[in-house]
Structures are given as structure tokens and as C-alpha cells.
Amino acid sequence: MTEDNHSLTTEFILIGFTNHPELKTLLFQVFFTIYLITMVGNLGLVALIVTEHRLHTPMYIFLGNLALMDSCCSCAITPKILENLFSKDRMISLYECMAQFYCLCLAETTDCFLLAAMAYDRYVAICKPLQYHTMMSKKLCIQMTTGAYIAGNIHPMIQVGLLFRLTFCKSHQINHFLCDVLPLYRHSCVDPYINELMIFIFAGSVLVFTITTVIISYLFILFTIFKMKSKEGKGKALSTCASHFLSVSIFYGSLLFMYVRPNSVNDEDKDIPVAIFYTLVIPLLNPFIYSLRNKEVINAMKKIMKNL
């Protein structure tokens, strides 16, 4: 295709969730409720960790940053969904599209490394409790958190930079509720093979490294738990690890299915259901999974409520 035959596209229309206009009021209420709970839950958790000195430990520092990134993801995605449900044009410029993808990729990549750091922290706490303060020093905690943010920014910089080699001259309608790279590749009039290869390599490398860290950490944790003599302690540890591992499995599973599965660029039917999980459901559930089952967090909340 040449520019003579097709005008270049600089704006897109997000048509996700618009096939059933009779449901737009219900969808608005559902997504607004999810957005409100997500923001209150995650930002409330960040505020709690910052103000409560007893929560200034590696586990809660990682958790606070995870909540911050989940808030970032929700802010980048949900307001645009709510706007498009009642907007007539549902337009988004190419640069707005890239900015939205950058924020999404930043949040998801950083989350991957933070979840791996949290798994390693739990491994040290359960398997090597006497060496915990030595192995999980404040310096290492800061280095791991900083590394997560650095990696979280490098990955979207590369992917967004590669988008500038593409030109878009096909249909300007994107069958999605957000600007992700896979729908953009389908609208490119330049072969996106290099972009597909790079996202497979970088996303795959991030996922393989962090998933391997999580799996190895939890395997050692399970071995240690099964060696415990106390049934009460064993049940408590298993319950905590099971809820954490469930959240991690859903998060990593949806990302793997979305970006690393074969023929992911051409298979757009599964984009929206999978994206709902890692952009809306996981940020909504994380504060409850990691906090409400935690006595230290609950006690800190009770303390603050009493002081009000």
C-alpha cells in the first residue's frame, strides 16, 4: 500500500463495548464502580503504608508500589472507557493512543518485577527467617524497587519507539476499549514483523524471568510449609500463599495469553475478555487479596479508625 492510495490515519475510534448501546448505562455503572473501588482500595493502601511506621518493611514497600502501579493502570484505562460509552465520536489521537499504551505497559511491566520481588521476600521470610533482615536489607529493597521502575520504563520506551516506524492507513476503527499495540499492528500499512518480534522477545523475557522467580520461590515455600509440625501454622501459611499465588497466576496467565501466544496479532476476538482481567479485575482484587487477609494491615486500619 502507498500513501497515494490511502490517507494516513492519525486518529482512531475505540469501538469496544459499543456493540450493545442498550447496555451503555449498565456498563457505565459497572465500570465506574470498579474504578471507584480500585482507586479507593489501592490509594488507601498506599496512604496506610506511608503513614503507619510498622508497615515500613520490604513486603509492604513492594505492596505499596504494586498498589500505586495498579492505580496508574486504572487511571490510564477506565476514564477513557467511561467517556467513550456516552461519546458520539469516541476518538483518540495517535499520540494519546501511544501515551495510554505507555502507561499500561509501564504499570504491567513494573507489576511483574514487583510480584517477583514480593515472592522472593516471602521465600526469605518463611524459609530463612533468621537471616531475613540480612538478606532483605533496606538497601536491597530500594534497589529491587528502583530496578522494577527502571525496567518498567525501558520496556514501553522501546515498544512506543518502535511504533514510530509504522504508518496507519487501514480502517481507523479499533475493536478494543484501549489502545494496545496488537490492535495497532493490525491497522499498520507497514509490515509490523519487527514490532511483533520485539514485543515477543521483550515481553517474553520479562515474563519468563519474573514467572521463574515466582515459581521457584513458591516451590521452596511449599517445601518449608509441608515440613512444619504445627497444623495451624501450616494451614495459615498455605491459605496466605494460595491467595497470593491465585492473583499472580491470573495476572501472568492473562499477559502470557495476550502477548506471547502464537498468532496473537491476528486473533482479535480474545483481546477484550483477556484485557479486562489484567487492566480491570486484577487492580480491583489486589488490595483485597494482599490486605484484608493480613492482620498487620487490619490492625493498622483499626488504629487509624480509632484516632479519627
PDB file of C-alpha atoms in Angstrom:
ATOM      1  CA  MET A   1       0.000   0.000   0.000  1.00  0.00           C
ATOM      2  CA  THR A   2       1.169   3.523  -0.661  1.00  0.00           C
ATOM      3  CA  GLU A   3       0.223   6.865   0.775  1.00  0.00           C
ATOM      4  CA  ASP A   4      -1.193   7.804  -2.646  1.00  0.00           C
ATOM      5  CA  ASN A   5      -3.906   5.183  -2.372  1.00  0.00           C
ATOM      6  CA  HIS A   6      -4.706   5.521   1.363  1.00  0.00           C
ATOM      7  CA  SER A   7      -4.729   8.568   3.614  1.00  0.00           C
ATOM      8  CA  LEU A   8      -2.632   8.135   6.735  1.00  0.00           C
ATOM      9  CA  THR A   9      -4.567   7.675   9.979  1.00  0.00           C
ATOM     10  CA  THR A  10      -3.692   9.967  12.894  1.00  0.00           C
ATOM     11  CA  GLU A  11      -6.845   9.291  14.937  1.00  0.00           C
ATOM     12  CA  PHE A  12      -8.661   6.137  15.925  1.00  0.00           C
ATOM     13  CA  ILE A  13     -12.136   5.224  17.130  1.00  0.00           C
ATOM     14  CA  LEU A  14     -12.318   2.794  20.047  1.00  0.00           C
ATOM     15  CA  ILE A  15     -15.436   0.712  19.397  1.00  0.00           C
ATOM     16  CA  GLY A  16     -15.076  -1.784  22.263  1.00  0.00           C
ATOM     17  CA  PHE A  17     -18.295  -2.160  24.336  1.00  0.00           C
ATOM     18  CA  THR A  18     -20.323  -0.201  21.745  1.00  0.00           C
ATOM     19  CA  ASN A  19     -21.984  -3.163  20.004  1.00  0.00           C
ATOM     20  CA  HIS A  20     -24.831  -3.087  22.537  1.00  0.00           C
ATOM     21  CA  PRO A  21     -25.872   0.558  23.048  1.00  0.00           C
ATOM     22  CA  GLU A  22     -28.806  -0.528  25.207  1.00  0.00           C
ATOM     23  CA  LEU A  23     -26.287  -1.685  27.847  1.00  0.00           C
ATOM     24  CA  LYS A  24     -24.231   1.517  27.993  1.00  0.00           C
ATOM     25  CA  THR A  25     -25.864   2.803  31.197  1.00  0.00           C
ATOM     26  CA  LEU A  26     -25.356  -0.525  32.954  1.00  0.00           C
ATOM     27  CA  LEU A  27     -21.767  -0.770  31.686  1.00  0.00           C
ATOM     28  CA  PHE A  28     -21.076   2.786  32.848  1.00  0.00           C
ATOM     29  CA  GLN A  29     -22.324   1.958  36.342  1.00  0.00           C
ATOM     30  CA  VAL A  30     -20.289  -1.275  36.473  1.00  0.00           C
ATOM     31  CA  PHE A  31     -17.033   0.296  35.244  1.00  0.00           C
ATOM     32  CA  PHE A  32     -17.459   3.405  37.399  1.00  0.00           C
ATOM     33  CA  THR A  33     -17.997   1.223  40.480  1.00  0.00           C
ATOM     34  CA  ILE A  34     -14.921  -0.860  39.604  1.00  0.00           C
ATOM     35  CA  TYR A  35     -12.886   2.329  39.066  1.00  0.00           C
ATOM     36  CA  LEU A  36     -14.031   3.873  42.350  1.00  0.00           C
ATOM     37  CA  ILE A  37     -13.315   0.729  44.407  1.00  0.00           C
ATOM     38  CA  THR A  38      -9.960   0.231  42.648  1.00  0.00           C
ATOM     39  CA  MET A  39      -8.777   3.786  43.323  1.00  0.00           C
ATOM     40  CA  VAL A  40     -10.012   3.927  46.924  1.00  0.00           C
ATOM     41  CA  GLY A  41      -8.602   0.470  47.689  1.00  0.00           C
ATOM     42  CA  ASN A  42      -5.182   0.981  46.112  1.00  0.00           C
ATOM     43  CA  LEU A  43      -4.559   4.612  47.081  1.00  0.00           C
ATOM     44  CA  GLY A  44      -5.935   3.922  50.549  1.00  0.00           C
ATOM     45  CA  LEU A  45      -3.441   1.077  50.870  1.00  0.00           C
ATOM     46  CA  VAL A  46      -0.591   3.348  49.732  1.00  0.00           C
ATOM     47  CA  ALA A  47      -1.602   6.003  52.273  1.00  0.00           C
ATOM     48  CA  LEU A  48      -1.851   3.389  55.031  1.00  0.00           C
ATOM     49  CA  ILE A  49       1.629   2.014  54.311  1.00  0.00           C
ATOM     50  CA  VAL A  50       3.155   5.516  54.155  1.00  0.00           C
ATOM     51  CA  THR A  51       1.606   6.698  57.442  1.00  0.00           C
ATOM     52  CA  GLU A  52       1.980   3.508  59.515  1.00  0.00           C
ATOM     53  CA  HIS A  53       5.621   3.003  60.565  1.00  0.00           C
ATOM     54  CA  ARG A  54       5.056  -0.659  61.439  1.00  0.00           C
ATOM     55  CA  LEU A  55       4.352  -1.316  57.765  1.00  0.00           C
ATOM     56  CA  HIS A  56       7.704   0.120  56.620  1.00  0.00           C
ATOM     57  CA  THR A  57       9.054  -3.333  55.798  1.00  0.00           C
ATOM     58  CA  PRO A  58      10.139  -4.751  52.407  1.00  0.00           C
ATOM     59  CA  MET A  59       6.906  -6.699  51.877  1.00  0.00           C
ATOM     60  CA  TYR A  60       4.703  -3.648  52.389  1.00  0.00           C
ATOM     61  CA  ILE A  61       7.003  -1.357  50.431  1.00  0.00           C
ATOM     62  CA  PHE A  62       6.638  -3.706  47.458  1.00  0.00           C
ATOM     63  CA  LEU A  63       2.897  -3.936  48.095  1.00  0.00           C
ATOM     64  CA  GLY A  64       2.538  -0.152  48.262  1.00  0.00           C
ATOM     65  CA  ASN A  65       4.320   0.281  44.940  1.00  0.00           C
ATOM     66  CA  LEU A  66       2.189  -2.503  43.420  1.00  0.00           C
ATOM     67  CA  ALA A  67      -0.940  -0.632  44.561  1.00  0.00           C
ATOM     68  CA  LEU A  68       0.456   2.592  43.078  1.00  0.00           C
ATOM     69  CA  MET A  69       1.031   0.924  39.703  1.00  0.00           C
ATOM     70  CA  ASP A  70      -2.462  -0.614  39.770  1.00  0.00           C
ATOM     71  CA  SER A  71      -3.853   2.886  40.338  1.00  0.00           C
ATOM     72  CA  CYS A  72      -1.795   4.155  37.398  1.00  0.00           C
ATOM     73  CA  CYS A  73      -3.161   1.372  35.177  1.00  0.00           C
ATOM     74  CA  SER A  74      -6.742   2.092  36.208  1.00  0.00           C
ATOM     75  CA  CYS A  75      -6.328   5.866  35.657  1.00  0.00           C
ATOM     76  CA  ALA A  76      -4.921   5.282  32.163  1.00  0.00           C
ATOM     77  CA  ILE A  77      -7.739   2.958  31.056  1.00  0.00           C
ATOM     78  CA  THR A  78     -11.051   3.348  32.879  1.00  0.00           C
ATOM     79  CA  PRO A  79     -11.782   7.105  32.445  1.00  0.00           C
ATOM     80  CA  LYS A  80     -11.497   6.676  28.653  1.00  0.00           C
ATOM     81  CA  ILE A  81     -13.893   3.699  28.786  1.00  0.00           C
ATOM     82  CA  LEU A  82     -16.432   5.785  30.732  1.00  0.00           C
ATOM     83  CA  GLU A  83     -16.057   8.701  28.314  1.00  0.00           C
ATOM     84  CA  ASN A  84     -16.476   6.525  25.218  1.00  0.00           C
ATOM     85  CA  LEU A  85     -19.665   4.889  26.486  1.00  0.00           C
ATOM     86  CA  PHE A  86     -21.548   8.203  26.054  1.00  0.00           C
ATOM     87  CA  SER A  87     -19.322   9.922  23.478  1.00  0.00           C
ATOM     88  CA  LYS A  88     -20.527  10.223  19.894  1.00  0.00           C
ATOM     89  CA  ASP A  89     -17.146  10.139  18.166  1.00  0.00           C
ATOM     90  CA  ARG A  90     -15.087   8.001  20.651  1.00  0.00           C
ATOM     91  CA  MET A  91     -11.947   9.425  19.023  1.00  0.00           C
ATOM     92  CA  ILE A  92      -8.410   9.095  20.352  1.00  0.00           C
ATOM     93  CA  SER A  93      -5.380  10.625  18.643  1.00  0.00           C
ATOM     94  CA  LEU A  94      -2.348   8.544  17.723  1.00  0.00           C
ATOM     95  CA  TYR A  95      -0.230  10.292  20.371  1.00  0.00           C
ATOM     96  CA  GLU A  96      -2.914   9.852  23.036  1.00  0.00           C
ATOM     97  CA  CYS A  97      -3.035   6.219  21.973  1.00  0.00           C
ATOM     98  CA  MET A  98       0.715   5.840  22.440  1.00  0.00           C
ATOM     99  CA  ALA A  99       0.583   7.617  25.809  1.00  0.00           C
ATOM    100  CA  GLN A 100      -2.163   5.287  27.028  1.00  0.00           C
ATOM    101  CA  PHE A 101      -0.191   2.241  25.920  1.00  0.00           C
ATOM    102  CA  TYR A 102       2.964   3.622  27.587  1.00  0.00           C
ATOM    103  CA  CYS A 103       1.160   3.948  30.937  1.00  0.00           C
ATOM    104  CA  LEU A 104      -0.364   0.476  30.574  1.00  0.00           C
ATOM    105  CA  CYS A 105       2.962  -1.149  29.643  1.00  0.00           C
ATOM    106  CA  LEU A 106       4.752   0.738  32.451  1.00  0.00           C
ATOM    107  CA  ALA A 107       2.246  -0.495  35.035  1.00  0.00           C
ATOM    108  CA  GLU A 108       2.169  -4.103  33.844  1.00  0.00           C
ATOM    109  CA  THR A 109       5.958  -4.461  33.459  1.00  0.00           C
ATOM    110  CA  THR A 110       6.635  -2.878  36.849  1.00  0.00           C
ATOM    111  CA  ASP A 111       3.977  -5.124  38.410  1.00  0.00           C
ATOM    112  CA  CYS A 112       5.751  -8.197  37.027  1.00  0.00           C
ATOM    113  CA  PHE A 113       9.014  -7.299  38.761  1.00  0.00           C
ATOM    114  CA  LEU A 114       7.288  -6.200  41.982  1.00  0.00           C
ATOM    115  CA  LEU A 115       5.391  -9.506  42.180  1.00  0.00           C
ATOM    116  CA  ALA A 116       8.674 -11.368  41.688  1.00  0.00           C
ATOM    117  CA  ALA A 117      10.273  -9.262  44.455  1.00  0.00           C
ATOM    118  CA  MET A 118       7.324  -9.993  46.765  1.00  0.00           C
ATOM    119  CA  ALA A 119       7.637 -13.723  46.089  1.00  0.00           C
ATOM    120  CA  TYR A 120      11.362 -13.620  46.909  1.00  0.00           C
ATOM    121  CA  ASP A 121      10.614 -11.649  50.077  1.00  0.00           C
ATOM    122  CA  ARG A 122       8.105 -14.310  51.199  1.00  0.00           C
ATOM    123  CA  TYR A 123      10.666 -17.029  50.403  1.00  0.00           C
ATOM    124  CA  VAL A 124      13.245 -15.402  52.673  1.00  0.00           C
ATOM    125  CA  ALA A 125      10.686 -14.707  55.424  1.00  0.00           C
ATOM    126  CA  ILE A 126       9.339 -18.286  55.518  1.00  0.00           C
ATOM    127  CA  CYS A 127      12.357 -20.370  54.526  1.00  0.00           C
ATOM    128  CA  LYS A 128      15.173 -18.334  56.114  1.00  0.00           C
ATOM    129  CA  PRO A 129      13.547 -16.326  58.935  1.00  0.00           C
ATOM    130  CA  LEU A 130      16.744 -15.957  60.984  1.00  0.00           C
ATOM    131  CA  GLN A 131      18.547 -14.387  58.005  1.00  0.00           C
ATOM    132  CA  TYR A 132      15.633 -12.201  56.912  1.00  0.00           C
ATOM    133  CA  HIS A 133      16.987  -8.808  57.996  1.00  0.00           C
ATOM    134  CA  THR A 134      20.366  -9.598  56.443  1.00  0.00           C
ATOM    135  CA  MET A 135      19.077 -10.983  53.140  1.00  0.00           C
ATOM    136  CA  MET A 136      16.236  -8.446  52.757  1.00  0.00           C
ATOM    137  CA  SER A 137      18.063  -5.308  53.834  1.00  0.00           C
ATOM    138  CA  LYS A 138      16.657  -1.825  53.283  1.00  0.00           C
ATOM    139  CA  LYS A 139      19.307  -1.227  50.609  1.00  0.00           C
ATOM    140  CA  LEU A 140      18.303  -4.358  48.658  1.00  0.00           C
ATOM    141  CA  CYS A 141      14.625  -3.431  48.959  1.00  0.00           C
ATOM    142  CA  ILE A 142      15.290   0.023  47.469  1.00  0.00           C
ATOM    143  CA  GLN A 143      17.437  -1.493  44.713  1.00  0.00           C
ATOM    144  CA  MET A 144      14.749  -4.030  43.773  1.00  0.00           C
ATOM    145  CA  THR A 145      12.015  -1.369  43.754  1.00  0.00           C
ATOM    146  CA  THR A 146      14.136   1.030  41.704  1.00  0.00           C
ATOM    147  CA  GLY A 147      15.044  -1.773  39.297  1.00  0.00           C
ATOM    148  CA  ALA A 148      11.354  -2.578  38.828  1.00  0.00           C
ATOM    149  CA  TYR A 149      10.612   1.044  37.851  1.00  0.00           C
ATOM    150  CA  ILE A 150      13.628   1.269  35.549  1.00  0.00           C
ATOM    151  CA  ALA A 151      12.641  -1.927  33.731  1.00  0.00           C
ATOM    152  CA  GLY A 152       9.034  -0.739  33.754  1.00  0.00           C
ATOM    153  CA  ASN A 153      10.026   2.414  31.847  1.00  0.00           C
ATOM    154  CA  ILE A 154      12.568   0.863  29.472  1.00  0.00           C
ATOM    155  CA  HIS A 155      10.121  -1.684  28.069  1.00  0.00           C
ATOM    156  CA  PRO A 156       7.372   0.797  26.997  1.00  0.00           C
ATOM    157  CA  MET A 157      10.027   3.213  25.686  1.00  0.00           C
ATOM    158  CA  ILE A 158      11.242   0.514  23.305  1.00  0.00           C
ATOM    159  CA  GLN A 159       7.748  -0.539  22.241  1.00  0.00           C
ATOM    160  CA  VAL A 160       6.468   3.030  21.748  1.00  0.00           C
ATOM    161  CA  GLY A 161       9.675   3.945  19.902  1.00  0.00           C
ATOM    162  CA  LEU A 162       9.122   1.045  17.511  1.00  0.00           C
ATOM    163  CA  LEU A 163       5.565   2.254  16.841  1.00  0.00           C
ATOM    164  CA  PHE A 164       7.017   5.326  15.107  1.00  0.00           C
ATOM    165  CA  ARG A 165       8.340   3.113  12.295  1.00  0.00           C
ATOM    166  CA  LEU A 166       4.730   2.189  11.423  1.00  0.00           C
ATOM    167  CA  THR A 167       2.209   4.150   9.403  1.00  0.00           C
ATOM    168  CA  PHE A 168      -1.510   3.553   9.778  1.00  0.00           C
ATOM    169  CA  CYS A 169      -3.661   3.726   6.670  1.00  0.00           C
ATOM    170  CA  LYS A 170      -6.263   0.999   7.150  1.00  0.00           C
ATOM    171  CA  SER A 171      -9.567   1.325   8.995  1.00  0.00           C
ATOM    172  CA  HIS A 172      -9.394   3.815  11.847  1.00  0.00           C
ATOM    173  CA  GLN A 173     -11.798   1.761  13.966  1.00  0.00           C
ATOM    174  CA  ILE A 174     -10.136  -0.285  16.729  1.00  0.00           C
ATOM    175  CA  ASN A 175     -12.197  -3.156  18.083  1.00  0.00           C
ATOM    176  CA  HIS A 176     -10.999  -2.637  21.655  1.00  0.00           C
ATOM    177  CA  PHE A 177     -11.652  -0.446  24.705  1.00  0.00           C
ATOM    178  CA  LEU A 178      -7.995   0.647  24.963  1.00  0.00           C
ATOM    179  CA  CYS A 179      -5.013   1.419  22.761  1.00  0.00           C
ATOM    180  CA  ASP A 180      -2.867  -1.687  22.848  1.00  0.00           C
ATOM    181  CA  VAL A 181      -0.070  -2.485  20.405  1.00  0.00           C
ATOM    182  CA  LEU A 182      -1.699  -5.594  18.933  1.00  0.00           C
ATOM    183  CA  PRO A 183      -4.747  -3.738  17.506  1.00  0.00           C
ATOM    184  CA  LEU A 184      -2.384  -1.033  16.207  1.00  0.00           C
ATOM    185  CA  TYR A 185      -0.306  -3.659  14.385  1.00  0.00           C
ATOM    186  CA  ARG A 186      -3.467  -4.834  12.580  1.00  0.00           C
ATOM    187  CA  HIS A 187      -4.037  -1.287  11.276  1.00  0.00           C
ATOM    188  CA  SER A 188      -0.490  -0.760  10.036  1.00  0.00           C
ATOM    189  CA  CYS A 189       0.184  -0.481   6.326  1.00  0.00           C
ATOM    190  CA  VAL A 190       3.847  -1.299   7.071  1.00  0.00           C
ATOM    191  CA  ASP A 191       4.766  -4.878   7.889  1.00  0.00           C
ATOM    192  CA  PRO A 192       4.867  -4.961  11.734  1.00  0.00           C
ATOM    193  CA  TYR A 193       7.029  -8.102  11.830  1.00  0.00           C
ATOM    194  CA  ILE A 194       9.914  -6.347  13.632  1.00  0.00           C
ATOM    195  CA  ASN A 195       7.488  -4.903  16.199  1.00  0.00           C
ATOM    196  CA  GLU A 196       5.901  -8.317  16.744  1.00  0.00           C
ATOM    197  CA  LEU A 197       9.322  -9.902  17.172  1.00  0.00           C
ATOM    198  CA  MET A 198      10.462  -7.247  19.645  1.00  0.00           C
ATOM    199  CA  ILE A 199       7.344  -7.459  21.793  1.00  0.00           C
ATOM    200  CA  PHE A 200       7.623 -11.260  21.795  1.00  0.00           C
ATOM    201  CA  ILE A 201      11.293 -11.055  22.848  1.00  0.00           C
ATOM    202  CA  PHE A 202      10.953  -8.311  25.482  1.00  0.00           C
ATOM    203  CA  ALA A 203       7.554  -9.263  26.908  1.00  0.00           C
ATOM    204  CA  GLY A 204       8.558 -12.917  26.815  1.00  0.00           C
ATOM    205  CA  SER A 205      11.868 -12.219  28.596  1.00  0.00           C
ATOM    206  CA  VAL A 206      10.172 -10.171  31.333  1.00  0.00           C
ATOM    207  CA  LEU A 207       7.510 -12.823  31.870  1.00  0.00           C
ATOM    208  CA  VAL A 208       9.898 -15.787  31.806  1.00  0.00           C
ATOM    209  CA  PHE A 209      12.321 -14.175  34.276  1.00  0.00           C
ATOM    210  CA  THR A 210       9.677 -12.986  36.739  1.00  0.00           C
ATOM    211  CA  ILE A 211       7.480 -16.097  36.486  1.00  0.00           C
ATOM    212  CA  THR A 212      10.525 -18.326  37.066  1.00  0.00           C
ATOM    213  CA  THR A 213      11.413 -16.277  40.157  1.00  0.00           C
ATOM    214  CA  VAL A 214       7.856 -16.563  41.484  1.00  0.00           C
ATOM    215  CA  ILE A 215       7.572 -20.315  40.820  1.00  0.00           C
ATOM    216  CA  ILE A 216      10.952 -21.174  42.373  1.00  0.00           C
ATOM    217  CA  SER A 217      10.195 -19.002  45.414  1.00  0.00           C
ATOM    218  CA  TYR A 218       6.799 -20.622  45.962  1.00  0.00           C
ATOM    219  CA  LEU A 219       8.183 -24.130  45.483  1.00  0.00           C
ATOM    220  CA  PHE A 220      10.695 -23.552  48.281  1.00  0.00           C
ATOM    221  CA  ILE A 221       7.917 -22.002  50.386  1.00  0.00           C
ATOM    222  CA  LEU A 222       5.701 -25.060  49.863  1.00  0.00           C
ATOM    223  CA  PHE A 223       8.525 -27.441  50.798  1.00  0.00           C
ATOM    224  CA  THR A 224       9.084 -25.458  54.001  1.00  0.00           C
ATOM    225  CA  ILE A 225       5.362 -25.350  54.824  1.00  0.00           C
ATOM    226  CA  PHE A 226       4.960 -29.112  54.432  1.00  0.00           C
ATOM    227  CA  LYS A 227       7.840 -29.615  56.887  1.00  0.00           C
ATOM    228  CA  MET A 228       6.032 -27.588  59.565  1.00  0.00           C
ATOM    229  CA  LYS A 229       4.758 -29.615  62.508  1.00  0.00           C
ATOM    230  CA  SER A 230       2.064 -27.166  63.565  1.00  0.00           C
ATOM    231  CA  LYS A 231      -1.175 -27.789  61.653  1.00  0.00           C
ATOM    232  CA  GLU A 232      -2.411 -24.303  62.494  1.00  0.00           C
ATOM    233  CA  GLY A 233       0.760 -22.651  61.194  1.00  0.00           C
ATOM    234  CA  LYS A 234       0.751 -24.848  58.109  1.00  0.00           C
ATOM    235  CA  GLY A 235      -2.885 -24.033  57.315  1.00  0.00           C
ATOM    236  CA  LYS A 236      -2.349 -20.293  57.828  1.00  0.00           C
ATOM    237  CA  ALA A 237       0.739 -20.224  55.605  1.00  0.00           C
ATOM    238  CA  LEU A 238      -0.969 -22.283  52.887  1.00  0.00           C
ATOM    239  CA  SER A 239      -4.034 -20.044  52.944  1.00  0.00           C
ATOM    240  CA  THR A 240      -1.943 -16.892  52.569  1.00  0.00           C
ATOM    241  CA  CYS A 241       0.260 -18.332  49.825  1.00  0.00           C
ATOM    242  CA  ALA A 242      -2.742 -19.760  47.950  1.00  0.00           C
ATOM    243  CA  SER A 243      -4.498 -16.371  47.716  1.00  0.00           C
ATOM    244  CA  HIS A 244      -1.288 -14.638  46.608  1.00  0.00           C
ATOM    245  CA  PHE A 245      -0.474 -17.346  44.074  1.00  0.00           C
ATOM    246  CA  LEU A 246      -4.023 -17.207  42.639  1.00  0.00           C
ATOM    247  CA  SER A 247      -3.692 -13.474  41.972  1.00  0.00           C
ATOM    248  CA  VAL A 248      -0.233 -13.934  40.436  1.00  0.00           C
ATOM    249  CA  SER A 249      -1.457 -16.819  38.247  1.00  0.00           C
ATOM    250  CA  ILE A 250      -4.377 -14.805  36.834  1.00  0.00           C
ATOM    251  CA  PHE A 251      -2.139 -11.805  36.168  1.00  0.00           C
ATOM    252  CA  TYR A 252       0.698 -13.689  34.474  1.00  0.00           C
ATOM    253  CA  GLY A 253      -1.674 -16.067  32.682  1.00  0.00           C
ATOM    254  CA  SER A 254      -3.609 -13.229  31.065  1.00  0.00           C
ATOM    255  CA  LEU A 255      -0.392 -11.437  29.985  1.00  0.00           C
ATOM    256  CA  LEU A 256       1.094 -14.631  28.534  1.00  0.00           C
ATOM    257  CA  PHE A 257      -2.105 -15.396  26.658  1.00  0.00           C
ATOM    258  CA  MET A 258      -2.352 -11.831  25.357  1.00  0.00           C
ATOM    259  CA  TYR A 259       1.169 -11.143  24.130  1.00  0.00           C
ATOM    260  CA  VAL A 260       3.118 -14.398  23.819  1.00  0.00           C
ATOM    261  CA  ARG A 261       0.542 -16.795  22.383  1.00  0.00           C
ATOM    262  CA  PRO A 262       1.049 -17.829  18.717  1.00  0.00           C
ATOM    263  CA  ASN A 263      -0.786 -15.686  16.154  1.00  0.00           C
ATOM    264  CA  SER A 264      -1.775 -13.174  18.837  1.00  0.00           C
ATOM    265  CA  VAL A 265      -1.728 -10.274  16.354  1.00  0.00           C
ATOM    266  CA  ASN A 266      -4.365 -11.824  14.088  1.00  0.00           C
ATOM    267  CA  ASP A 267      -6.597 -13.244  16.813  1.00  0.00           C
ATOM    268  CA  GLU A 268      -8.571 -10.194  17.941  1.00  0.00           C
ATOM    269  CA  ASP A 269     -11.669 -11.983  19.250  1.00  0.00           C
ATOM    270  CA  LYS A 270      -9.982 -12.761  22.579  1.00  0.00           C
ATOM    271  CA  ASP A 271      -8.422  -9.299  23.097  1.00  0.00           C
ATOM    272  CA  ILE A 272     -11.215  -7.688  25.121  1.00  0.00           C
ATOM    273  CA  PRO A 273     -12.006 -10.548  27.572  1.00  0.00           C
ATOM    274  CA  VAL A 274      -8.309 -11.099  28.352  1.00  0.00           C
ATOM    275  CA  ALA A 275      -7.548  -7.370  28.647  1.00  0.00           C
ATOM    276  CA  ILE A 276     -10.405  -6.964  31.151  1.00  0.00           C
ATOM    277  CA  PHE A 277      -8.585  -9.322  33.508  1.00  0.00           C
ATOM    278  CA  TYR A 278      -5.215  -7.586  33.613  1.00  0.00           C
ATOM    279  CA  THR A 279      -6.435  -3.975  33.323  1.00  0.00           C
ATOM    280  CA  LEU A 280      -9.600  -4.007  35.467  1.00  0.00           C
ATOM    281  CA  VAL A 281     -10.055  -7.194  37.501  1.00  0.00           C
ATOM    282  CA  ILE A 282      -6.520  -7.619  38.895  1.00  0.00           C
ATOM    283  CA  PRO A 283      -6.135  -3.972  40.080  1.00  0.00           C
ATOM    284  CA  LEU A 284      -9.562  -4.304  41.702  1.00  0.00           C
ATOM    285  CA  LEU A 285      -8.772  -7.550  43.548  1.00  0.00           C
ATOM    286  CA  ASN A 286      -5.171  -6.943  44.624  1.00  0.00           C
ATOM    287  CA  PRO A 287      -5.921  -4.670  47.637  1.00  0.00           C
ATOM    288  CA  PHE A 288      -8.344  -7.265  48.992  1.00  0.00           C
ATOM    289  CA  ILE A 289      -6.138 -10.284  48.306  1.00  0.00           C
ATOM    290  CA  TYR A 290      -2.992  -8.765  49.808  1.00  0.00           C
ATOM    291  CA  SER A 291      -4.519  -6.687  52.604  1.00  0.00           C
ATOM    292  CA  LEU A 292      -7.837  -7.803  54.067  1.00  0.00           C
ATOM    293  CA  ARG A 293      -6.406 -11.226  54.939  1.00  0.00           C
ATOM    294  CA  ASN A 294      -3.411  -9.576  56.613  1.00  0.00           C
ATOM    295  CA  LYS A 295      -3.633  -8.928  60.375  1.00  0.00           C
ATOM    296  CA  GLU A 296      -0.966  -6.190  60.347  1.00  0.00           C
ATOM    297  CA  VAL A 297      -2.899  -4.193  57.739  1.00  0.00           C
ATOM    298  CA  ILE A 298      -6.221  -4.748  59.515  1.00  0.00           C
ATOM    299  CA  ASN A 299      -4.739  -3.665  62.864  1.00  0.00           C
ATOM    300  CA  ALA A 300      -3.242  -0.553  61.253  1.00  0.00           C
ATOM    301  CA  MET A 301      -6.655   0.306  59.765  1.00  0.00           C
ATOM    302  CA  LYS A 302      -8.341  -0.171  63.147  1.00  0.00           C
ATOM    303  CA  LYS A 303      -5.756   2.094  64.787  1.00  0.00           C
ATOM    304  CA  ILE A 304      -6.404   4.850  62.269  1.00  0.00           C
ATOM    305  CA  MET A 305     -10.185   4.482  62.630  1.00  0.00           C
ATOM    306  CA  LYS A 306      -9.897   4.855  66.425  1.00  0.00           C
ATOM    307  CA  ASN A 307      -7.852   8.035  66.047  1.00  0.00           C
ATOM    308  CA  LEU A 308     -10.407   9.677  63.757  1.00  0.00           C
TER     309      LEU A 308
END
